[in-house]
XYZ file of C-alpha atoms in Angstrom:
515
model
C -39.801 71.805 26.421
C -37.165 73.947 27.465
C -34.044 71.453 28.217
C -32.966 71.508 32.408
C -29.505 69.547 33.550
C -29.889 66.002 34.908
C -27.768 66.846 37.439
C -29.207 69.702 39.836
C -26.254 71.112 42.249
C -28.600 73.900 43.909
C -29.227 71.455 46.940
C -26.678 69.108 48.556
C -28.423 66.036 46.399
C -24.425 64.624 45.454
C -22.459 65.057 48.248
C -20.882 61.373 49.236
C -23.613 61.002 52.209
C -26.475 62.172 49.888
C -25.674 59.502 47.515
C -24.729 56.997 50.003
C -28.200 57.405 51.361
C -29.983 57.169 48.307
C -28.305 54.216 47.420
C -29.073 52.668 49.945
C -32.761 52.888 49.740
C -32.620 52.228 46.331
C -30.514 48.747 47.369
C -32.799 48.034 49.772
C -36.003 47.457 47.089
C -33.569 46.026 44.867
C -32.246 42.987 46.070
C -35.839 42.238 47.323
C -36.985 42.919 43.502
C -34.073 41.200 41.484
C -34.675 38.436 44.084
C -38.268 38.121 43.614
C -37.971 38.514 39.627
C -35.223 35.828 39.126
C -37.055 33.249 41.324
C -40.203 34.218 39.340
C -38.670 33.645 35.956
C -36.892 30.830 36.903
C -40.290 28.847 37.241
C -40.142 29.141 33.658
C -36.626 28.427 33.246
C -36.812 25.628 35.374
C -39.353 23.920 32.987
C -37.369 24.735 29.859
C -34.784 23.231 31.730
C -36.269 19.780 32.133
C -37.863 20.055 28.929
C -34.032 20.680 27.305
C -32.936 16.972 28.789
C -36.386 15.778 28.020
C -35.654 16.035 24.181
C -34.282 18.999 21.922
C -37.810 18.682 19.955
C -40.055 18.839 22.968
C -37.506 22.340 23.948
C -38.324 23.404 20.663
C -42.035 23.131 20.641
C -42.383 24.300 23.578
C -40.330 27.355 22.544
C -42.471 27.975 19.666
C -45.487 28.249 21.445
C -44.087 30.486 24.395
C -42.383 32.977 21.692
C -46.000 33.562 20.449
C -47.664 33.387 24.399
C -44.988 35.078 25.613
C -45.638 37.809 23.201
C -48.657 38.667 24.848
C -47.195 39.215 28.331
C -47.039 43.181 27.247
C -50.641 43.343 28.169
C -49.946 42.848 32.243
C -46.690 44.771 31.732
C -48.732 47.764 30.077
C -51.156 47.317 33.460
C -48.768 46.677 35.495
C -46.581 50.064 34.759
C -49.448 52.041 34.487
C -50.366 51.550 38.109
C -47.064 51.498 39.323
C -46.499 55.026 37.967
C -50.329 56.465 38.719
C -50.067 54.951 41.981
C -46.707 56.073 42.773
C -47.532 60.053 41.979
C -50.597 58.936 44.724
C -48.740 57.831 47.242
C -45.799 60.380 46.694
C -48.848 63.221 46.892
C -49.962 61.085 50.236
C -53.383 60.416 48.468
C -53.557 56.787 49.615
C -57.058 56.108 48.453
C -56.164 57.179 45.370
C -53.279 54.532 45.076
C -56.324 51.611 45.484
C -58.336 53.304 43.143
C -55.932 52.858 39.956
C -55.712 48.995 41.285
C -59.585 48.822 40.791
C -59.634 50.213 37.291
C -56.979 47.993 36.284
C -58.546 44.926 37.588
C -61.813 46.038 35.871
C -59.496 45.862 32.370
C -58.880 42.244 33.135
C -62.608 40.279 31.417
C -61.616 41.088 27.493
C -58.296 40.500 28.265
C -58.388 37.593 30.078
C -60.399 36.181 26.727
C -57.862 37.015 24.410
C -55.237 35.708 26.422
C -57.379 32.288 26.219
C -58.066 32.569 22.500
C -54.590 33.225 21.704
C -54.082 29.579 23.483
C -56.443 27.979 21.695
C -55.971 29.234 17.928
C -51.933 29.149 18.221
C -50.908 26.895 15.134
C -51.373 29.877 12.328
C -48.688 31.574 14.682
C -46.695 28.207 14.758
C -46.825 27.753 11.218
C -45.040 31.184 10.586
C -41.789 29.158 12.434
C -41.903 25.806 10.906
C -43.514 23.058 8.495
C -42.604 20.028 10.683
C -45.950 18.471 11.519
C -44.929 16.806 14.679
C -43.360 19.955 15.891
C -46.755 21.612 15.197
C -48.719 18.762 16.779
C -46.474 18.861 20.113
C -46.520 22.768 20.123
C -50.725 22.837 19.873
C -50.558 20.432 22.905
C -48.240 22.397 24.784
C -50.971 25.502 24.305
C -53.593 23.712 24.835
C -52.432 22.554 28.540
C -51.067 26.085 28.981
C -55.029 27.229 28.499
C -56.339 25.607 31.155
C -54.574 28.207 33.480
C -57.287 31.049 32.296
C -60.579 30.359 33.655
C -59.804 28.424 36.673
C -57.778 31.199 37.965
C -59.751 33.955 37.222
C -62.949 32.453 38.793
C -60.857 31.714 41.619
C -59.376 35.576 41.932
C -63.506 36.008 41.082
C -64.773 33.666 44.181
C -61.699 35.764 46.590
C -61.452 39.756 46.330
C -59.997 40.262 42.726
C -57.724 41.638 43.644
C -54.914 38.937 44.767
C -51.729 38.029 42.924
C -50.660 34.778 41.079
C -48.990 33.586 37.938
C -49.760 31.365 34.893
C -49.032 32.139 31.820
C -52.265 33.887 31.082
C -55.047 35.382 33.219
C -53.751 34.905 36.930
C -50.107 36.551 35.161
C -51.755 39.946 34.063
C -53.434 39.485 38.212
C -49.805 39.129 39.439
C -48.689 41.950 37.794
C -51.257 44.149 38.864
C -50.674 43.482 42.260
C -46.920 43.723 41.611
C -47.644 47.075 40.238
C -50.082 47.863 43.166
C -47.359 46.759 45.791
C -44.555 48.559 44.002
C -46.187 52.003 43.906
C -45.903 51.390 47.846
C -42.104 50.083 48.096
C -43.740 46.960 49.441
C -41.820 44.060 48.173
C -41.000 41.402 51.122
C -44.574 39.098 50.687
C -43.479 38.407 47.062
C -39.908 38.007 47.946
C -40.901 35.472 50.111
C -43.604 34.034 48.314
C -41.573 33.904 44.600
C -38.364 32.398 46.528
C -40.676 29.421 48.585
C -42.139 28.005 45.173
C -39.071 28.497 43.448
C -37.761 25.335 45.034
C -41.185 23.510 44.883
C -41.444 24.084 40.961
C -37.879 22.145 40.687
C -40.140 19.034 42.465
C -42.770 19.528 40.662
C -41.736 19.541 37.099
C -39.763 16.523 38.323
C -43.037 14.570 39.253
C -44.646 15.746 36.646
C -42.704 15.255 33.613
C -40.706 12.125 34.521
C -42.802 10.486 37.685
C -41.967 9.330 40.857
C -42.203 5.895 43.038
C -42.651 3.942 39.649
C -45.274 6.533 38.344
C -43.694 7.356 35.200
C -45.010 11.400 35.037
C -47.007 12.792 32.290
C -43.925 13.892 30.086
C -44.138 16.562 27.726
C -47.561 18.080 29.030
C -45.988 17.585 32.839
C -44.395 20.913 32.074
C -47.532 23.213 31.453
C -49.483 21.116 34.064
C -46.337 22.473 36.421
C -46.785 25.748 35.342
C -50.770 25.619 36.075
C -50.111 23.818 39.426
C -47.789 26.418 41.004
C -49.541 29.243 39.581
C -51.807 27.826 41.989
C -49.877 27.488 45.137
C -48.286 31.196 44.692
C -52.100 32.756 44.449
C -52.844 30.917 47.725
C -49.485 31.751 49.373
C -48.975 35.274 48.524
C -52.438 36.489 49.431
C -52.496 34.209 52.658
C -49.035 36.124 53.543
C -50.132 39.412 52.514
C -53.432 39.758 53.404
C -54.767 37.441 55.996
C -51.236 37.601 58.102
C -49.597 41.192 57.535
C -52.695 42.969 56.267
C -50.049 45.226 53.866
C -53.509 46.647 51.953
C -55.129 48.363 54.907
C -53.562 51.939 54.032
C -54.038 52.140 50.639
C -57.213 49.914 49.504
C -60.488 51.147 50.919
C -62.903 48.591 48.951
C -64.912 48.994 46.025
C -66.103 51.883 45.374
C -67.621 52.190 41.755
C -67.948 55.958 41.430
C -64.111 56.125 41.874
C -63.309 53.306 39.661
C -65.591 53.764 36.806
C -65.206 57.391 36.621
C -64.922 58.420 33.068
C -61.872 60.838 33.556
C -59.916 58.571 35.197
C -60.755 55.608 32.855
C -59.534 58.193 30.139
C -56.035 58.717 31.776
C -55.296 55.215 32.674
C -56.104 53.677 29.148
C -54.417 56.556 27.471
C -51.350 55.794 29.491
C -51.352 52.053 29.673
C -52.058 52.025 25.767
C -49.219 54.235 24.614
C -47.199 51.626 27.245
C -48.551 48.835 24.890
C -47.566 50.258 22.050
C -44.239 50.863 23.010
C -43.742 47.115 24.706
C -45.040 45.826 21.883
C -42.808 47.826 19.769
C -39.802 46.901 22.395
C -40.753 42.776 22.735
C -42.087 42.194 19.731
C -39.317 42.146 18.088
C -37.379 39.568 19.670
C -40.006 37.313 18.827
C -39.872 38.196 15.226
C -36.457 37.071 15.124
C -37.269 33.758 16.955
C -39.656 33.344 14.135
C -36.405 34.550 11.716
C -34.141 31.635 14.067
C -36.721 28.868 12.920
C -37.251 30.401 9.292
C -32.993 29.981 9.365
C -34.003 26.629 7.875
C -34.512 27.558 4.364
C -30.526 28.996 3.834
C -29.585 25.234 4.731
C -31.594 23.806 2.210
C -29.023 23.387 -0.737
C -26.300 22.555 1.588
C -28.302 19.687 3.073
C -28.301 15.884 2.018
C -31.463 14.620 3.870
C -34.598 16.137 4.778
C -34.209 14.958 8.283
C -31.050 17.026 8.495
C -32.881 19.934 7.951
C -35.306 19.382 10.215
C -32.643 18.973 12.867
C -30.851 22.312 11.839
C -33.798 23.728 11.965
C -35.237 22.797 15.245
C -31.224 23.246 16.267
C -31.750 26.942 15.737
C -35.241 27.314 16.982
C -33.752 25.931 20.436
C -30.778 27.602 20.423
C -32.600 31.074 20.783
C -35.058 29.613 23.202
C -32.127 28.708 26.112
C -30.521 32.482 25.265
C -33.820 34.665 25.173
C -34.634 32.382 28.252
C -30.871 33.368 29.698
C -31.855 36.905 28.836
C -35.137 36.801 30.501
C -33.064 35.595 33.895
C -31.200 38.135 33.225
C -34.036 40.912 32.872
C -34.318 39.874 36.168
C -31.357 41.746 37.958
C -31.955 44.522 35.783
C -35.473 45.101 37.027
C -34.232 45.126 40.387
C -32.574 48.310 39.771
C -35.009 49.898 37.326
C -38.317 48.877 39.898
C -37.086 51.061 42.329
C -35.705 54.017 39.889
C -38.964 53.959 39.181
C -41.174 54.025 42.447
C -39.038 57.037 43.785
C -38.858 59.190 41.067
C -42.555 58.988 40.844
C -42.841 58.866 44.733
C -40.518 62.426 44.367
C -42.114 63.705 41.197
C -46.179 63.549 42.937
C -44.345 65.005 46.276
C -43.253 67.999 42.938
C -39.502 67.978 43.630
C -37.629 67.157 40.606
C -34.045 67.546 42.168
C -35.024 64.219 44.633
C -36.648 62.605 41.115
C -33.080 63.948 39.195
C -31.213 62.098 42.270
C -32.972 58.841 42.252
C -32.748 58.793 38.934
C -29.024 59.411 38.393
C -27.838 56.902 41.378
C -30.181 54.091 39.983
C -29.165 54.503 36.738
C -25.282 54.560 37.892
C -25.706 51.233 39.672
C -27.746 49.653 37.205
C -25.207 50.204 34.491
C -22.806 48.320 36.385
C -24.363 45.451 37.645
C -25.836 44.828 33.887
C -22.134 44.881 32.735
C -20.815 42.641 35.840
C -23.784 40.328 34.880
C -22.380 39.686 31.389
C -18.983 39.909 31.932
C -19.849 36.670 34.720
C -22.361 34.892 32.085
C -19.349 35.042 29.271
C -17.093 33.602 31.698
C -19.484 30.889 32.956
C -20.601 30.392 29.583
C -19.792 26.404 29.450
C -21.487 25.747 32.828
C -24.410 27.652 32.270
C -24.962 25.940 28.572
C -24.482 22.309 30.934
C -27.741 23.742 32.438
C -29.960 23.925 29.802
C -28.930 20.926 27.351
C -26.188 18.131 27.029
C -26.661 18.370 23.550
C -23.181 18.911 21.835
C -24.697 19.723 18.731
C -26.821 22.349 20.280
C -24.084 23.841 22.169
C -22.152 24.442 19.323
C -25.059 26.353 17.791
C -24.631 28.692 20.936
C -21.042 28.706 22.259
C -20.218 30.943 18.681
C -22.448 34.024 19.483
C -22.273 34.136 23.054
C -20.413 37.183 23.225
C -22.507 39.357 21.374
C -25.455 37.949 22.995
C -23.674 39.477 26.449
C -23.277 42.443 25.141
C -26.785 42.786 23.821
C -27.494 41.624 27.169
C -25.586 44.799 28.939
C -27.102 47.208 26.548
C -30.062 45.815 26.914
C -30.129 46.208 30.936
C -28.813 49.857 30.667
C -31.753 50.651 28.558
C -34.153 49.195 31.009
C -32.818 51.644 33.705
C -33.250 54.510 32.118
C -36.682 53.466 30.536
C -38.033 53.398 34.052
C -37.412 56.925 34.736
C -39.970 57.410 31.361
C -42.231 55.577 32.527
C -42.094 57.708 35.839
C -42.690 60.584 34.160
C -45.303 59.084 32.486
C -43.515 60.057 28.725
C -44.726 56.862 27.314
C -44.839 58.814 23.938
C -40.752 59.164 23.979
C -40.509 55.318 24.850
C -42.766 54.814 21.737
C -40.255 56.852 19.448
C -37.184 55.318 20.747
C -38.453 51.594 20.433
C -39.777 52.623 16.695
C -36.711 53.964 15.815
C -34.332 51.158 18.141
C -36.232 48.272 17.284
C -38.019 48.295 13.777
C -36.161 50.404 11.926
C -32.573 49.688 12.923
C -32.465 46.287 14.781
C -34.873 43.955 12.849
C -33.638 45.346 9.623
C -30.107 44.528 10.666
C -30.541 41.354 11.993
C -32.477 40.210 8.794
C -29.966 41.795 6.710
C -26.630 39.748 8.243
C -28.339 36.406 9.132
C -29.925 35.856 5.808
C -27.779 38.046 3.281
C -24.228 37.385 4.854
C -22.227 34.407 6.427
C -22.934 35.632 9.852
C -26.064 33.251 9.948
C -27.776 32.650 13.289
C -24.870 35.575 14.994
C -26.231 38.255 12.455
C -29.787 38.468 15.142
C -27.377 39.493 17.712
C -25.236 41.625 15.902
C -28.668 43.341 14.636
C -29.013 43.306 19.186
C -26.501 45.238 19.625
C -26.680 48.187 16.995
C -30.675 48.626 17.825
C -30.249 48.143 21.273
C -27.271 51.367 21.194
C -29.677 53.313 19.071
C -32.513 53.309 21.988
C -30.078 53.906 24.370
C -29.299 57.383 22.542
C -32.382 58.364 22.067
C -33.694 57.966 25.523
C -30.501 59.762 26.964
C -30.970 62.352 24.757
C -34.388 62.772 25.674
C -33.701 62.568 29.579
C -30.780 65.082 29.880
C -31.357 67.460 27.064
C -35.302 67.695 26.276
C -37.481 67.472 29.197
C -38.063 69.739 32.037
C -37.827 67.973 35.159
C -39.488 70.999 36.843
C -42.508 70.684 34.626
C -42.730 67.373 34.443
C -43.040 67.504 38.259
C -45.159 70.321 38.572
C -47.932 68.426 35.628
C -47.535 65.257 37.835
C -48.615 66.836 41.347
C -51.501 69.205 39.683
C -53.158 65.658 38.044
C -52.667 64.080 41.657
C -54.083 67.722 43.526
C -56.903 67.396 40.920
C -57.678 64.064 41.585
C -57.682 64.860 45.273
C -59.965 67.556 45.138
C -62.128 66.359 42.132
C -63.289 63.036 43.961
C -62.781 63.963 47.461
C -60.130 61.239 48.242
């Protein structure tokens, strides 16, 4: 395409009120989002938490089988962006029906891929196997995913028995449901039911994983499954809250959700473009995530260097294992952290799709410049503060010395993969807005598997650098998709077309299907 400027001058988008204003609005979704998003990751954090103090095996087991779980949450990411962007052009375009429509189709996706999600559970130990030989690690990490399981059917014949169309979490089917909804909400700019919802059982998962892994009033908790049982319990209580608050008190679905309607949602052209978009998406978060759990796998594989330099087989183990948690409590860090950075990227992208279906690419140009502007900053405030608060926030996670010393070394590199990282989420967004999947694809090939995982491999196993070489490899990929995606943004699309493509599809849906 021909290339157009970012920045567009030819209106007064820049002027100090112009971008006081649309900072502002892009604040006002993103405290609400980073809010909602930390509190929601935290449930997670919170049991890796208690698990840490529980035992640095049961953190490590654990770990194992959520680096192989967690590698699945791309699926209700992939959903969850493709309505958010689809629905986004629809509501920008004022075609509100249209907005409920791309909720249905997703939610129709959710059958075979609530079965795989369940399957994964259940068949995890070929996966664990890849990361270590210990037998009780292996035997502790199939129990852990066996627990998790239980979170797939209940939940989805619960969303089943309701509308289908409510939000909750667990690690599996009622997660892809939350994110849908997410999606479905964001496309809107309606983010104070979650808010409220994710920042209530925040504080009720710290009492739960309490009772559940070490008891209460001489009931001495289940222990090491107390933390999936948590997990399944206030995956529970969220469903129930958030569509209670949403639904039956501030009806926020009324405008845009019209019931089901199966000529809309099973229509074959529409079908087409949503699983055309949300599987480029998958490729390219698998491309982008998958990675980082390839070198968790690479953290526990660390073993085999220490091999000739240890005495005992036990000490192995324990380096091993060392390792394996080590990178759990940091990619768990980072995940808090992908938190914030959300915050700013969630609303970069609602209203540059909200602007691109309304087909003005100098609003879409300004959203995206002042949303990429303050994300950059708060992603390098964010690791400036964690490197500072670096010996507190390790107190957090584990009072093992031993395991803190494993950390404390690559901490700073880890930050600064950290900032990269969150500056590369901002301006992914605006992709995603303009539905260029195909350009995130290229960049995370490139970023990820041809620079980063080569890198990392390269310094942790072939130099001294050791466990520090993954983050080393962090930082170079991480730079890498940052250039790419710049390049892409300033110098190689066509805001004007891309905006004028977006609100024909959105007229065409409009007209085609009478919404």
């Amino acid at each position: 395409m021909e290339s157009d400027p970012l920045l567009d001058t030819k209106r007064s988008m820049y002027t100090l009120k112009a971008v006081a204003e649309e900072a502002a609005s892009i604040y006002a979704i993103c405290w609400k989002i980073s809010l909602a998003t930390f509190c929601q990751l935290s449930v997670l954090t919170i049991s890796t938490a208690f698990l840490g103090h529980l035992g640095t095996r049961e953190l490590a087991a654990s770990a194992m089988v959520m680096s192989v779980v967690g590698g699945f949450r791309i699926i209700p990411w992939a959903f969850s962006i493709s309505i958010s962007t689809l629905g986004g052009h629809a509501y920008g375009a004022k075609n509100y029906e249209l907005v409920g429509v791309w909720l249905q189709i997703g939610l129709i996706m959710l059958v075979p891929v609530s079965a795989l999600l369940m399957a994964v559970c259940l068949n995890i130990r070929p996966c664990l196997e890849l990361m270590t030989d210990d037998l009780e690690l292996l035997a502790m990490g199939e129990t852990y995913a066996w627990y998790v399981s239980w979170s797939v059917w209940p939940s989805a014949i619960y969303e089943a028995l309701r509308y289908g169309k409510h939000p909750s979490r667990s690690p599996a089917f009622s997660k892809l449901i939350h994110q849908l909804a997410r999606g479905y909400y964001k496309a809107q700019e309606i983010m104070t039911p979650t808010t409220v919802v994710d920042v209530t059982t925040l504080f009720i998962s710290i009492g739960v994983n309490y009772v559940f892994i070490y008891g209460c009033l001489g009931w001495p908790g289940f222990g090491f499954i107390g933390s999936p049982l948590a997990l399944v319990f206030i995956a529970v209580i969220q469903s129930v809250s958030l569509w209670s608050f949403a639904h039956l008190l501030q009806e926020r679905h009324t405008k845009t959700w019209f019931g089901w309607k199966a000529k809309n949602c099973l229509n074959a052209a529409r079908l087409r473009q949503y699983l055309t978009l949300t599987g480029t998406f998958l490729v390219y978060l698998a491309l982008d995530e998958w990675v980082y759990n390839v070198l968790a796998i690479m953290a526990g594989k660390k073993i085999l260097l220490l091999l000739n330099h240890a005495t005992t087989t036990m000490y192995v183990a324990r380096i091993g294992s060392l390792n394996v948690a080590a990178y759990n409590i940091l990619f768990t860090i980072w995940t808090l952290a992908y938190g914030v950075y959300i915050g700013f990227s969630t609303p970069i992208q609602v209203r540059v799709s909200h602007a691109l279906g309304a087909n003005d690419p100098a609003k879409a140009k300004q959203s995206a410049v002042v949303g990429c502007a303050m994300g950059s900053f708060a992603a390098g405030f964010l690791s400036v503060a964690m490197y500072v608060g670096r010996d507190e926030m390790l107190a957090l996670y584990t009072a093992d010395v031993d395991l803190q010393d494993v950390i404390r070394p690559v901490l700073g590199l880890f930050c600064l993969a950290a900032c990269l990282s969150g500056v590369h989420i901002t301006l992914s967004a605006m992709l995603e807005a303009m539905s260029l999947a195909g350009t995130l694809v290229l960049a995370s090939s490139v970023g990820s598997w041809l620079v980063l995982l080569p890198v990392a491999y390269e310094l942790a196993f072939a130099t001294s650098w050791g466990f520090g070489g993954l983050y080393i490899g962090s930082v170079i990929g991480e730079s890498v998709k940052l250039v790419i995606m710049a390049v892409a943004l300033v110098w190689v699309f066509d805001w004007h077309v891309v905006a004028e493509q977006v609100s024909k599809q959105v007229t065409s849906d409009n007209e085609e299907f009478d919404v």
